[in-house]
Amino acid sequence: MIQASEEYNREEHRIHVMDTRLNSAAQGLLVCEVAREAVKGASLGTLITLTEDLRSRVKIYVSLNTFKFMVKGGRVSPLKGFIATALNMKPIVTLDETGKGKAMDKAFSRQGLLKKISELLKETVQEKRD
């Protein structure tokens, strides 16, 4: 992306490449907000600042039904993945400040997952208000 943007930036700085350190819906929400401001006519500098601010505030919580891909990706050892699967454990994963996935919590049922994610959301909102 950086190499592709260099050609366009030779005459004037029109493209800025930034790692949002997000994925999935979290990145989509960030992009939509920045796009809204771009349509309103915000400058590139303003959009960069907005992106950096949003990147530090956006959170995503994901529940997984299986540890299979966490084991394949090296985030969880095969032994831990086996034990978690045997116990029917379901992880709640988020992204840290560097964009790497990390386990936030776990549950043993769908209802337990929903309750814990709801609690995480309440805590996150409260932290942002303080």
Short mmCIF file of the N, C-alpha and C atoms (twelve columns), coordinates in Angstrom:
data_MODEL
# 
_entry.id   MODEL 
# 
loop_
_atom_site.group_PDB 
_atom_site.id 
_atom_site.type_symbol 
_atom_site.label_atom_id 
_atom_site.label_alt_id 
_atom_site.label_comp_id 
_atom_site.label_asym_id 
_atom_site.label_seq_id 
_atom_site.Cartn_x 
_atom_site.Cartn_y 
_atom_site.Cartn_z 
_atom_site.pdbx_PDB_model_num 
ATOM 1   N N  . MET A 1   0.827   -1.191  0.000  1 
ATOM 2   C CA . MET A 1   0.000   0.000   0.000  1 
ATOM 3   C C  . MET A 1   0.868   1.249   0.000  1 
ATOM 4   N N  . ILE A 2   1.938   1.208   0.779  1 
ATOM 5   C CA . ILE A 2   2.815   2.376   0.842  1 
ATOM 6   C C  . ILE A 2   3.458   2.620   -0.512 1 
ATOM 7   N N  . GLN A 3   3.956   1.567   -1.139 1 
ATOM 8   C CA . GLN A 3   4.584   1.718   -2.454 1 
ATOM 9   C C  . GLN A 3   3.582   2.238   -3.477 1 
ATOM 10  N N  . ALA A 4   2.368   1.726   -3.457 1 
ATOM 11  C CA . ALA A 4   1.350   2.178   -4.409 1 
ATOM 12  C C  . ALA A 4   0.999   3.643   -4.190 1 
ATOM 13  N N  . SER A 5   0.994   4.099   -2.949 1 
ATOM 14  C CA . SER A 5   0.631   5.487   -2.664 1 
ATOM 15  C C  . SER A 5   1.737   6.464   -3.043 1 
ATOM 16  N N  . GLU A 6   2.983   5.997   -3.075 1 
ATOM 17  C CA . GLU A 6   4.108   6.898   -3.377 1 
ATOM 18  C C  . GLU A 6   3.977   7.544   -4.747 1 
ATOM 19  N N  . GLU A 7   3.493   6.800   -5.726 1 
ATOM 20  C CA . GLU A 7   3.326   7.357   -7.076 1 
ATOM 21  C C  . GLU A 7   2.358   8.539   -7.052 1 
ATOM 22  N N  . TYR A 8   1.264   8.400   -6.344 1 
ATOM 23  C CA . TYR A 8   0.269   9.467   -6.279 1 
ATOM 24  C C  . TYR A 8   0.742   10.642  -5.425 1 
ATOM 25  N N  . ASN A 9   1.633   10.377  -4.499 1 
ATOM 26  C CA . ASN A 9   2.079   11.426  -3.578 1 
ATOM 27  C C  . ASN A 9   3.278   12.215  -4.115 1 
ATOM 28  N N  . ARG A 10  3.770   11.923  -5.308 1 
ATOM 29  C CA . ARG A 10  4.931   12.632  -5.844 1 
ATOM 30  C C  . ARG A 10  4.658   14.118  -6.013 1 
ATOM 31  N N  . GLU A 11  3.487   14.463  -6.526 1 
ATOM 32  C CA . GLU A 11  3.167   15.861  -6.774 1 
ATOM 33  C C  . GLU A 11  2.592   16.552  -5.549 1 
ATOM 34  N N  . GLU A 12  1.746   15.872  -4.832 1 
ATOM 35  C CA . GLU A 12  1.184   16.413  -3.595 1 
ATOM 36  C C  . GLU A 12  0.789   15.255  -2.687 1 
ATOM 37  N N  . HIS A 13  0.749   15.519  -1.407 1 
ATOM 38  C CA . HIS A 13  0.433   14.467  -0.429 1 
ATOM 39  C C  . HIS A 13  -1.084  14.275  -0.396 1 
ATOM 40  N N  . ARG A 14  -1.556  13.249  -1.099 1 
ATOM 41  C CA . ARG A 14  -2.999  13.003  -1.189 1 
ATOM 42  C C  . ARG A 14  -3.421  11.699  -0.542 1 
ATOM 43  N N  . ILE A 15  -2.468  10.804  -0.305 1 
ATOM 44  C CA . ILE A 15  -2.786  9.504   0.279  1 
ATOM 45  C C  . ILE A 15  -1.885  9.270   1.482  1 
ATOM 46  N N  . HIS A 16  -2.493  8.817   2.563  1 
ATOM 47  C CA . HIS A 16  -1.740  8.469   3.769  1 
ATOM 48  C C  . HIS A 16  -2.103  7.030   4.133  1 
ATOM 49  N N  . VAL A 17  -1.123  6.168   4.213  1 
ATOM 50  C CA . VAL A 17  -1.362  4.762   4.557  1 
ATOM 51  C C  . VAL A 17  -1.156  4.592   6.057  1 
ATOM 52  N N  . MET A 18  -2.144  3.985   6.707  1 
ATOM 53  C CA . MET A 18  -2.087  3.816   8.159  1 
ATOM 54  C C  . MET A 18  -2.612  2.445   8.550  1 
ATOM 55  N N  . ASP A 19  -1.927  1.786   9.443  1 
ATOM 56  C CA . ASP A 19  -2.394  0.517   9.997  1 
ATOM 57  C C  . ASP A 19  -3.369  0.848   11.124 1 
ATOM 58  N N  . THR A 20  -4.626  0.506   10.946 1 
ATOM 59  C CA . THR A 20  -5.613  0.787   11.987 1 
ATOM 60  C C  . THR A 20  -5.471  -0.151  13.177 1 
ATOM 61  N N  . ARG A 21  -4.735  -1.247  12.988 1 
ATOM 62  C CA . ARG A 21  -4.571  -2.268  14.020 1 
ATOM 63  C C  . ARG A 21  -5.921  -2.834  14.460 1 
ATOM 64  N N  . LEU A 22  -6.869  -2.798  13.531 1 
ATOM 65  C CA . LEU A 22  -8.205  -3.342  13.768 1 
ATOM 66  C C  . LEU A 22  -8.522  -4.350  12.673 1 
ATOM 67  N N  . ASN A 23  -9.625  -5.019  12.810 1 
ATOM 68  C CA . ASN A 23  -10.088 -5.914  11.759 1 
ATOM 69  C C  . ASN A 23  -11.599 -5.935  11.760 1 
ATOM 70  N N  . SER A 24  -12.156 -6.586  10.783 1 
ATOM 71  C CA . SER A 24  -13.563 -6.903  10.759 1 
ATOM 72  C C  . SER A 24  -14.446 -5.666  10.928 1 
ATOM 73  N N  . ALA A 25  -15.484 -5.814  11.701 1 
ATOM 74  C CA . ALA A 25  -16.452 -4.739  11.882 1 
ATOM 75  C C  . ALA A 25  -15.830 -3.504  12.523 1 
ATOM 76  N N  . ALA A 26  -14.873 -3.682  13.411 1 
ATOM 77  C CA . ALA A 26  -14.239 -2.537  14.067 1 
ATOM 78  C C  . ALA A 26  -13.559 -1.634  13.042 1 
ATOM 79  N N  . GLN A 27  -12.834 -2.229  12.110 1 
ATOM 80  C CA . GLN A 27  -12.186 -1.441  11.075 1 
ATOM 81  C C  . GLN A 27  -13.226 -0.799  10.158 1 
ATOM 82  N N  . GLY A 28  -14.269 -1.526  9.829  1 
ATOM 83  C CA . GLY A 28  -15.329 -0.980  8.988  1 
ATOM 84  C C  . GLY A 28  -15.992 0.237   9.604  1 
ATOM 85  N N  . LEU A 29  -16.253 0.192   10.909 1 
ATOM 86  C CA . LEU A 29  -16.858 1.331   11.591 1 
ATOM 87  C C  . LEU A 29  -15.928 2.541   11.574 1 
ATOM 88  N N  . LEU A 30  -14.649 2.307   11.794 1 
ATOM 89  C CA . LEU A 30  -13.669 3.387   11.752 1 
ATOM 90  C C  . LEU A 30  -13.637 4.021   10.357 1 
ATOM 91  N N  . VAL A 31  -13.572 3.193   9.328  1 
ATOM 92  C CA . VAL A 31  -13.517 3.687   7.949  1 
ATOM 93  C C  . VAL A 31  -14.777 4.481   7.610  1 
ATOM 94  N N  . CYS A 32  -15.944 4.006   8.022  1 
ATOM 95  C CA . CYS A 32  -17.190 4.736   7.752  1 
ATOM 96  C C  . CYS A 32  -17.177 6.116   8.389  1 
ATOM 97  N N  . GLU A 33  -16.708 6.213   9.612  1 
ATOM 98  C CA . GLU A 33  -16.667 7.510   10.306 1 
ATOM 99  C C  . GLU A 33  -15.700 8.464   9.610  1 
ATOM 100 N N  . VAL A 34  -14.533 7.966   9.233  1 
ATOM 101 C CA . VAL A 34  -13.555 8.808   8.538  1 
ATOM 102 C C  . VAL A 34  -14.099 9.221   7.170  1 
ATOM 103 N N  . ALA A 35  -14.767 8.309   6.475  1 
ATOM 104 C CA . ALA A 35  -15.353 8.626   5.167  1 
ATOM 105 C C  . ALA A 35  -16.417 9.718   5.287  1 
ATOM 106 N N  . ARG A 36  -17.222 9.683   6.351  1 
ATOM 107 C CA . ARG A 36  -18.235 10.727  6.569  1 
ATOM 108 C C  . ARG A 36  -17.576 12.106  6.651  1 
ATOM 109 N N  . GLU A 37  -16.482 12.167  7.379  1 
ATOM 110 C CA . GLU A 37  -15.775 13.443  7.522  1 
ATOM 111 C C  . GLU A 37  -15.117 13.867  6.203  1 
ATOM 112 N N  . ALA A 38  -14.630 12.902  5.435  1 
ATOM 113 C CA . ALA A 38  -14.028 13.219  4.138  1 
ATOM 114 C C  . ALA A 38  -15.073 13.816  3.203  1 
ATOM 115 N N  . VAL A 39  -16.274 13.247  3.203  1 
ATOM 116 C CA . VAL A 39  -17.363 13.761  2.359  1 
ATOM 117 C C  . VAL A 39  -17.731 15.189  2.759  1 
ATOM 118 N N  . LYS A 40  -17.624 15.489  4.044  1 
ATOM 119 C CA . LYS A 40  -17.911 16.842  4.526  1 
ATOM 120 C C  . LYS A 40  -16.812 17.836  4.151  1 
ATOM 121 N N  . GLY A 41  -15.685 17.309  3.622  1 
ATOM 122 C CA . GLY A 41  -14.614 18.199  3.175  1 
ATOM 123 C C  . GLY A 41  -13.445 18.323  4.125  1 
ATOM 124 N N  . ALA A 42  -13.330 17.436  5.080  1 
ATOM 125 C CA . ALA A 42  -12.215 17.504  6.032  1 
ATOM 126 C C  . ALA A 42  -10.883 17.338  5.290  1 
ATOM 127 N N  . SER A 43  -9.865  18.019  5.786  1 
ATOM 128 C CA . SER A 43  -8.533  17.932  5.175  1 
ATOM 129 C C  . SER A 43  -7.893  16.584  5.488  1 
ATOM 130 N N  . LEU A 44  -6.860  16.239  4.720  1 
ATOM 131 C CA . LEU A 44  -6.148  14.987  4.968  1 
ATOM 132 C C  . LEU A 44  -5.581  14.963  6.385  1 
ATOM 133 N N  . GLY A 45  -5.014  16.062  6.836  1 
ATOM 134 C CA . GLY A 45  -4.469  16.129  8.199  1 
ATOM 135 C C  . GLY A 45  -5.523  15.865  9.253  1 
ATOM 136 N N  . THR A 46  -6.708  16.429  9.054  1 
ATOM 137 C CA . THR A 46  -7.819  16.211  9.987  1 
ATOM 138 C C  . THR A 46  -8.245  14.750  9.976  1 
ATOM 139 N N  . LEU A 47  -8.283  14.156  8.786  1 
ATOM 140 C CA . LEU A 47  -8.681  12.747  8.678  1 
ATOM 141 C C  . LEU A 47  -7.650  11.834  9.333  1 
ATOM 142 N N  . ILE A 48  -6.381  12.168  9.201  1 
ATOM 143 C CA . ILE A 48  -5.330  11.372  9.851  1 
ATOM 144 C C  . ILE A 48  -5.483  11.448  11.366 1 
ATOM 145 N N  . THR A 49  -5.682  12.644  11.882 1 
ATOM 146 C CA . THR A 49  -5.855  12.835  13.326 1 
ATOM 147 C C  . THR A 49  -7.084  12.086  13.827 1 
ATOM 148 N N  . LEU A 50  -8.185  12.178  13.078 1 
ATOM 149 C CA . LEU A 50  -9.410  11.472  13.457 1 
ATOM 150 C C  . LEU A 50  -9.177  9.962   13.481 1 
ATOM 151 N N  . THR A 51  -8.500  9.452   12.461 1 
ATOM 152 C CA . THR A 51  -8.221  8.011   12.392 1 
ATOM 153 C C  . THR A 51  -7.388  7.560   13.580 1 
ATOM 154 N N  . GLU A 52  -6.351  8.331   13.923 1 
ATOM 155 C CA . GLU A 52  -5.512  7.980   15.072 1 
ATOM 156 C C  . GLU A 52  -6.317  7.989   16.362 1 
ATOM 157 N N  . ASP A 53  -7.207  8.974   16.507 1 
ATOM 158 C CA . ASP A 53  -8.040  9.055   17.706 1 
ATOM 159 C C  . ASP A 53  -8.993  7.867   17.780 1 
ATOM 160 N N  . LEU A 54  -9.677  7.591   16.679 1 
ATOM 161 C CA . LEU A 54  -10.624 6.469   16.675 1 
ATOM 162 C C  . LEU A 54  -9.912  5.142   16.884 1 
ATOM 163 N N  . ARG A 55  -8.751  4.992   16.275 1 
ATOM 164 C CA . ARG A 55  -7.986  3.744   16.409 1 
ATOM 165 C C  . ARG A 55  -7.712  3.432   17.883 1 
ATOM 166 N N  . SER A 56  -7.468  4.452   18.667 1 
ATOM 167 C CA . SER A 56  -7.164  4.220   20.085 1 
ATOM 168 C C  . SER A 56  -8.419  3.959   20.914 1 
ATOM 169 N N  . ARG A 57  -9.603  4.288   20.373 1 
ATOM 170 C CA . ARG A 57  -10.840 4.151   21.156 1 
ATOM 171 C C  . ARG A 57  -11.736 3.001   20.729 1 
ATOM 172 N N  . VAL A 58  -11.576 2.498   19.507 1 
ATOM 173 C CA . VAL A 58  -12.452 1.442   19.005 1 
ATOM 174 C C  . VAL A 58  -12.044 0.097   19.598 1 
ATOM 175 N N  . LYS A 59  -13.022 -0.649  20.050 1 
ATOM 176 C CA . LYS A 59  -12.802 -1.984  20.608 1 
ATOM 177 C C  . LYS A 59  -13.697 -2.977  19.885 1 
ATOM 178 N N  . ILE A 60  -13.241 -4.208  19.806 1 
ATOM 179 C CA . ILE A 60  -14.047 -5.282  19.249 1 
ATOM 180 C C  . ILE A 60  -13.923 -6.490  20.176 1 
ATOM 181 N N  . TYR A 61  -15.051 -7.133  20.415 1 
ATOM 182 C CA . TYR A 61  -15.080 -8.353  21.207 1 
ATOM 183 C C  . TYR A 61  -15.732 -9.435  20.348 1 
ATOM 184 N N  . VAL A 62  -15.062 -10.556 20.223 1 
ATOM 185 C CA . VAL A 62  -15.522 -11.630 19.362 1 
ATOM 186 C C  . VAL A 62  -15.593 -12.909 20.184 1 
ATOM 187 N N  . SER A 63  -16.680 -13.627 20.012 1 
ATOM 188 C CA . SER A 63  -16.774 -14.941 20.661 1 
ATOM 189 C C  . SER A 63  -16.530 -15.998 19.596 1 
ATOM 190 N N  . LEU A 64  -15.824 -17.015 19.984 1 
ATOM 191 C CA . LEU A 64  -15.474 -18.093 19.062 1 
ATOM 192 C C  . LEU A 64  -16.099 -19.393 19.527 1 
ATOM 193 N N  . ASN A 65  -16.570 -20.167 18.572 1 
ATOM 194 C CA . ASN A 65  -17.148 -21.474 18.905 1 
ATOM 195 C C  . ASN A 65  -16.094 -22.556 19.023 1 
ATOM 196 N N  . THR A 66  -14.913 -22.299 18.473 1 
ATOM 197 C CA . THR A 66  -13.873 -23.312 18.457 1 
ATOM 198 C C  . THR A 66  -12.497 -22.670 18.618 1 
ATOM 199 N N  . PHE A 67  -11.580 -23.427 19.133 1 
ATOM 200 C CA . PHE A 67  -10.193 -22.978 19.259 1 
ATOM 201 C C  . PHE A 67  -9.358  -23.384 18.041 1 
ATOM 202 N N  . LYS A 68  -9.981  -24.079 17.105 1 
ATOM 203 C CA . LYS A 68  -9.264  -24.642 15.954 1 
ATOM 204 C C  . LYS A 68  -8.357  -23.620 15.273 1 
ATOM 205 N N  . PHE A 69  -8.890  -22.449 14.941 1 
ATOM 206 C CA . PHE A 69  -8.111  -21.477 14.191 1 
ATOM 207 C C  . PHE A 69  -7.134  -20.701 15.078 1 
ATOM 208 N N  . MET A 70  -7.423  -20.634 16.370 1 
ATOM 209 C CA . MET A 70  -6.464  -20.013 17.282 1 
ATOM 210 C C  . MET A 70  -5.239  -20.907 17.431 1 
ATOM 211 N N  . VAL A 71  -5.456  -22.220 17.396 1 
ATOM 212 C CA . VAL A 71  -4.339  -23.167 17.444 1 
ATOM 213 C C  . VAL A 71  -3.564  -23.097 16.138 1 
ATOM 214 N N  . LYS A 72  -4.282  -23.135 15.007 1 
ATOM 215 C CA . LYS A 72  -3.622  -23.076 13.692 1 
ATOM 216 C C  . LYS A 72  -2.810  -21.798 13.535 1 
ATOM 217 N N  . GLY A 73  -3.316  -20.686 14.059 1 
ATOM 218 C CA . GLY A 73  -2.635  -19.400 13.949 1 
ATOM 219 C C  . GLY A 73  -1.524  -19.212 14.973 1 
ATOM 220 N N  . GLY A 74  -1.366  -20.174 15.875 1 
ATOM 221 C CA . GLY A 74  -0.300  -20.092 16.866 1 
ATOM 222 C C  . GLY A 74  -0.632  -19.251 18.077 1 
ATOM 223 N N  . ARG A 75  -1.863  -18.800 18.206 1 
ATOM 224 C CA . ARG A 75  -2.245  -17.974 19.361 1 
ATOM 225 C C  . ARG A 75  -2.468  -18.818 20.611 1 
ATOM 226 N N  . VAL A 76  -2.800  -20.093 20.399 1 
ATOM 227 C CA . VAL A 76  -3.032  -21.019 21.506 1 
ATOM 228 C C  . VAL A 76  -2.283  -22.309 21.183 1 
ATOM 229 N N  . SER A 77  -1.633  -22.864 22.183 1 
ATOM 230 C CA . SER A 77  -0.896  -24.120 21.961 1 
ATOM 231 C C  . SER A 77  -1.884  -25.255 21.683 1 
ATOM 232 N N  . PRO A 78  -1.443  -26.281 20.954 1 
ATOM 233 C CA . PRO A 78  -2.329  -27.421 20.694 1 
ATOM 234 C C  . PRO A 78  -2.870  -28.059 21.973 1 
ATOM 235 N N  . LEU A 79  -2.038  -28.157 23.010 1 
ATOM 236 C CA . LEU A 79  -2.502  -28.753 24.264 1 
ATOM 237 C C  . LEU A 79  -3.604  -27.906 24.895 1 
ATOM 238 N N  . LYS A 80  -3.384  -26.591 24.979 1 
ATOM 239 C CA . LYS A 80  -4.410  -25.718 25.557 1 
ATOM 240 C C  . LYS A 80  -5.682  -25.752 24.720 1 
ATOM 241 N N  . GLY A 81  -5.527  -25.786 23.403 1 
ATOM 242 C CA . GLY A 81  -6.690  -25.866 22.519 1 
ATOM 243 C C  . GLY A 81  -7.471  -27.148 22.738 1 
ATOM 244 N N  . PHE A 82  -6.752  -28.255 22.915 1 
ATOM 245 C CA . PHE A 82  -7.397  -29.544 23.161 1 
ATOM 246 C C  . PHE A 82  -8.170  -29.516 24.477 1 
ATOM 247 N N  . ILE A 83  -7.525  -29.011 25.527 1 
ATOM 248 C CA . ILE A 83  -8.173  -28.952 26.845 1 
ATOM 249 C C  . ILE A 83  -9.404  -28.050 26.800 1 
ATOM 250 N N  . ALA A 84  -9.262  -26.880 26.172 1 
ATOM 251 C CA . ALA A 84  -10.385 -25.943 26.082 1 
ATOM 252 C C  . ALA A 84  -11.547 -26.555 25.306 1 
ATOM 253 N N  . THR A 85  -11.230 -27.257 24.232 1 
ATOM 254 C CA . THR A 85  -12.272 -27.916 23.438 1 
ATOM 255 C C  . THR A 85  -12.942 -29.018 24.248 1 
ATOM 256 N N  . ALA A 86  -12.157 -29.791 24.973 1 
ATOM 257 C CA . ALA A 86  -12.715 -30.867 25.793 1 
ATOM 258 C C  . ALA A 86  -13.655 -30.328 26.868 1 
ATOM 259 N N  . LEU A 87  -13.336 -29.140 27.375 1 
ATOM 260 C CA . LEU A 87  -14.168 -28.517 28.406 1 
ATOM 261 C C  . LEU A 87  -15.318 -27.692 27.819 1 
ATOM 262 N N  . ASN A 88  -15.418 -27.666 26.479 1 
ATOM 263 C CA . ASN A 88  -16.427 -26.876 25.774 1 
ATOM 264 C C  . ASN A 88  -16.285 -25.382 26.090 1 
ATOM 265 N N  . MET A 89  -15.052 -24.948 26.284 1 
ATOM 266 C CA . MET A 89  -14.768 -23.561 26.606 1 
ATOM 267 C C  . MET A 89  -14.874 -22.700 25.351 1 
ATOM 268 N N  . LYS A 90  -15.481 -21.520 25.486 1 
ATOM 269 C CA . LYS A 90  -15.639 -20.598 24.375 1 
ATOM 270 C C  . LYS A 90  -14.958 -19.279 24.749 1 
ATOM 271 N N  . PRO A 91  -13.930 -18.903 23.994 1 
ATOM 272 C CA . PRO A 91  -13.191 -17.690 24.341 1 
ATOM 273 C C  . PRO A 91  -13.863 -16.415 23.833 1 
ATOM 274 N N  . ILE A 92  -13.574 -15.325 24.514 1 
ATOM 275 C CA . ILE A 92  -13.924 -13.985 24.047 1 
ATOM 276 C C  . ILE A 92  -12.597 -13.313 23.731 1 
ATOM 277 N N  . VAL A 93  -12.438 -12.894 22.484 1 
ATOM 278 C CA . VAL A 93  -11.173 -12.362 22.005 1 
ATOM 279 C C  . VAL A 93  -11.332 -10.892 21.642 1 
ATOM 280 N N  . THR A 94  -10.287 -10.118 21.875 1 
ATOM 281 C CA . THR A 94  -10.242 -8.714  21.471 1 
ATOM 282 C C  . THR A 94  -8.885  -8.458  20.826 1 
ATOM 283 N N  . LEU A 95  -8.652  -7.239  20.407 1 
ATOM 284 C CA . LEU A 95  -7.362  -6.847  19.848 1 
ATOM 285 C C  . LEU A 95  -6.672  -5.916  20.824 1 
ATOM 286 N N  . ASP A 96  -5.382  -6.127  21.028 1 
ATOM 287 C CA . ASP A 96  -4.638  -5.228  21.907 1 
ATOM 288 C C  . ASP A 96  -4.225  -3.981  21.128 1 
ATOM 289 N N  . GLU A 97  -3.458  -3.094  21.768 1 
ATOM 290 C CA . GLU A 97  -3.075  -1.822  21.143 1 
ATOM 291 C C  . GLU A 97  -2.154  -1.988  19.937 1 
ATOM 292 N N  . THR A 98  -1.576  -3.164  19.768 1 
ATOM 293 C CA . THR A 98  -0.723  -3.405  18.600 1 
ATOM 294 C C  . THR A 98  -1.472  -4.143  17.491 1 
ATOM 295 N N  . GLY A 99  -2.735  -4.503  17.740 1 
ATOM 296 C CA . GLY A 99  -3.531  -5.196  16.742 1 
ATOM 297 C C  . GLY A 99  -3.483  -6.701  16.843 1 
ATOM 298 N N  . LYS A 100 -2.844  -7.218  17.865 1 
ATOM 299 C CA . LYS A 100 -2.761  -8.670  18.041 1 
ATOM 300 C C  . LYS A 100 -3.952  -9.151  18.873 1 
ATOM 301 N N  . GLY A 101 -4.465  -10.329 18.499 1 
ATOM 302 C CA . GLY A 101 -5.581  -10.902 19.233 1 
ATOM 303 C C  . GLY A 101 -5.163  -11.363 20.612 1 
ATOM 304 N N  . LYS A 102 -6.044  -11.168 21.563 1 
ATOM 305 C CA . LYS A 102 -5.778  -11.664 22.915 1 
ATOM 306 C C  . LYS A 102 -7.092  -12.076 23.560 1 
ATOM 307 N N  . ALA A 103 -7.018  -13.101 24.375 1 
ATOM 308 C CA . ALA A 103 -8.200  -13.591 25.073 1 
ATOM 309 C C  . ALA A 103 -8.568  -12.622 26.186 1 
ATOM 310 N N  . MET A 104 -9.844  -12.274 26.240 1 
ATOM 311 C CA . MET A 104 -10.342 -11.364 27.283 1 
ATOM 312 C C  . MET A 104 -11.005 -12.146 28.410 1 
ATOM 313 N N  . ASP A 105 -11.719 -13.177 28.021 1 
ATOM 314 C CA . ASP A 105 -12.507 -13.930 28.994 1 
ATOM 315 C C  . ASP A 105 -12.911 -15.241 28.336 1 
ATOM 316 N N  . LYS A 106 -13.705 -16.010 29.038 1 
ATOM 317 C CA . LYS A 106 -14.189 -17.280 28.491 1 
ATOM 318 C C  . LYS A 106 -15.532 -17.599 29.124 1 
ATOM 319 N N  . ALA A 107 -16.250 -18.476 28.452 1 
ATOM 320 C CA . ALA A 107 -17.528 -18.944 28.973 1 
ATOM 321 C C  . ALA A 107 -17.702 -20.396 28.532 1 
ATOM 322 N N  . PHE A 108 -18.700 -21.040 29.087 1 
ATOM 323 C CA . PHE A 108 -18.944 -22.444 28.766 1 
ATOM 324 C C  . PHE A 108 -20.292 -22.653 28.070 1 
ATOM 325 N N  . SER A 109 -21.004 -21.551 27.818 1 
ATOM 326 C CA . SER A 109 -22.284 -21.651 27.123 1 
ATOM 327 C C  . SER A 109 -22.512 -20.376 26.315 1 
ATOM 328 N N  . ARG A 110 -23.438 -20.445 25.379 1 
ATOM 329 C CA . ARG A 110 -23.787 -19.272 24.559 1 
ATOM 330 C C  . ARG A 110 -24.348 -18.164 25.455 1 
ATOM 331 N N  . GLN A 111 -25.195 -18.527 26.397 1 
ATOM 332 C CA . GLN A 111 -25.777 -17.552 27.312 1 
ATOM 333 C C  . GLN A 111 -24.679 -16.892 28.157 1 
ATOM 334 N N  . GLY A 112 -23.726 -17.689 28.607 1 
ATOM 335 C CA . GLY A 112 -22.609 -17.147 29.373 1 
ATOM 336 C C  . GLY A 112 -21.772 -16.191 28.546 1 
ATOM 337 N N  . LEU A 113 -21.566 -16.520 27.255 1 
ATOM 338 C CA . LEU A 113 -20.829 -15.624 26.353 1 
ATOM 339 C C  . LEU A 113 -21.528 -14.282 26.230 1 
ATOM 340 N N  . LEU A 114 -22.824 -14.319 25.982 1 
ATOM 341 C CA . LEU A 114 -23.582 -13.079 25.819 1 
ATOM 342 C C  . LEU A 114 -23.530 -12.222 27.077 1 
ATOM 343 N N  . LYS A 115 -23.644 -12.864 28.225 1 
ATOM 344 C CA . LYS A 115 -23.598 -12.125 29.492 1 
ATOM 345 C C  . LYS A 115 -22.228 -11.469 29.688 1 
ATOM 346 N N  . LYS A 116 -21.156 -12.209 29.412 1 
ATOM 347 C CA . LYS A 116 -19.814 -11.671 29.614 1 
ATOM 348 C C  . LYS A 116 -19.483 -10.575 28.606 1 
ATOM 349 N N  . ILE A 117 -19.907 -10.740 27.359 1 
ATOM 350 C CA . ILE A 117 -19.669 -9.687  26.369 1 
ATOM 351 C C  . ILE A 117 -20.454 -8.432  26.748 1 
ATOM 352 N N  . SER A 118 -21.669 -8.596  27.224 1 
ATOM 353 C CA . SER A 118 -22.469 -7.457  27.686 1 
ATOM 354 C C  . SER A 118 -21.760 -6.726  28.825 1 
ATOM 355 N N  . GLU A 119 -21.194 -7.472  29.766 1 
ATOM 356 C CA . GLU A 119 -20.453 -6.868  30.877 1 
ATOM 357 C C  . GLU A 119 -19.216 -6.129  30.373 1 
ATOM 358 N N  . LEU A 120 -18.497 -6.731  29.411 1 
ATOM 359 C CA . LEU A 120 -17.314 -6.076  28.832 1 
ATOM 360 C C  . LEU A 120 -17.697 -4.762  28.151 1 
ATOM 361 N N  . LEU A 121 -18.805 -4.763  27.433 1 
ATOM 362 C CA . LEU A 121 -19.258 -3.541  26.762 1 
ATOM 363 C C  . LEU A 121 -19.604 -2.452  27.773 1 
ATOM 364 N N  . LYS A 122 -20.304 -2.831  28.838 1 
ATOM 365 C CA . LYS A 122 -20.642 -1.855  29.880 1 
ATOM 366 C C  . LYS A 122 -19.381 -1.273  30.503 1 
ATOM 367 N N  . GLU A 123 -18.400 -2.123  30.794 1 
ATOM 368 C CA . GLU A 123 -17.139 -1.653  31.380 1 
ATOM 369 C C  . GLU A 123 -16.408 -0.706  30.421 1 
ATOM 370 N N  . THR A 124 -16.389 -1.055  29.145 1 
ATOM 371 C CA . THR A 124 -15.703 -0.238  28.148 1 
ATOM 372 C C  . THR A 124 -16.364 1.130   28.033 1 
ATOM 373 N N  . VAL A 125 -17.688 1.155   27.977 1 
ATOM 374 C CA . VAL A 125 -18.420 2.428   27.886 1 
ATOM 375 C C  . VAL A 125 -18.156 3.265   29.126 1 
ATOM 376 N N  . GLN A 126 -18.187 2.639   30.294 1 
ATOM 377 C CA . GLN A 126 -17.956 3.371   31.544 1 
ATOM 378 C C  . GLN A 126 -16.536 3.947   31.580 1 
ATOM 379 N N  . GLU A 127 -15.546 3.178   31.137 1 
ATOM 380 C CA . GLU A 127 -14.159 3.675   31.095 1 
ATOM 381 C C  . GLU A 127 -14.047 4.899   30.207 1 
ATOM 382 N N  . LYS A 128 -14.727 4.895   29.077 1 
ATOM 383 C CA . LYS A 128 -14.666 6.012   28.134 1 
ATOM 384 C C  . LYS A 128 -15.337 7.248   28.699 1 
ATOM 385 N N  . ARG A 129 -16.335 7.067   29.564 1 
ATOM 386 C CA . ARG A 129 -17.025 8.205   30.177 1 
ATOM 387 C C  . ARG A 129 -16.195 8.844   31.278 1 
ATOM 388 N N  . ASP A 130 -15.377 8.029   31.950 1 
ATOM 389 C CA . ASP A 130 -14.572 8.533   33.082 1 
ATOM 390 C C  . ASP A 130 -13.397 9.363   32.625 1 
# 
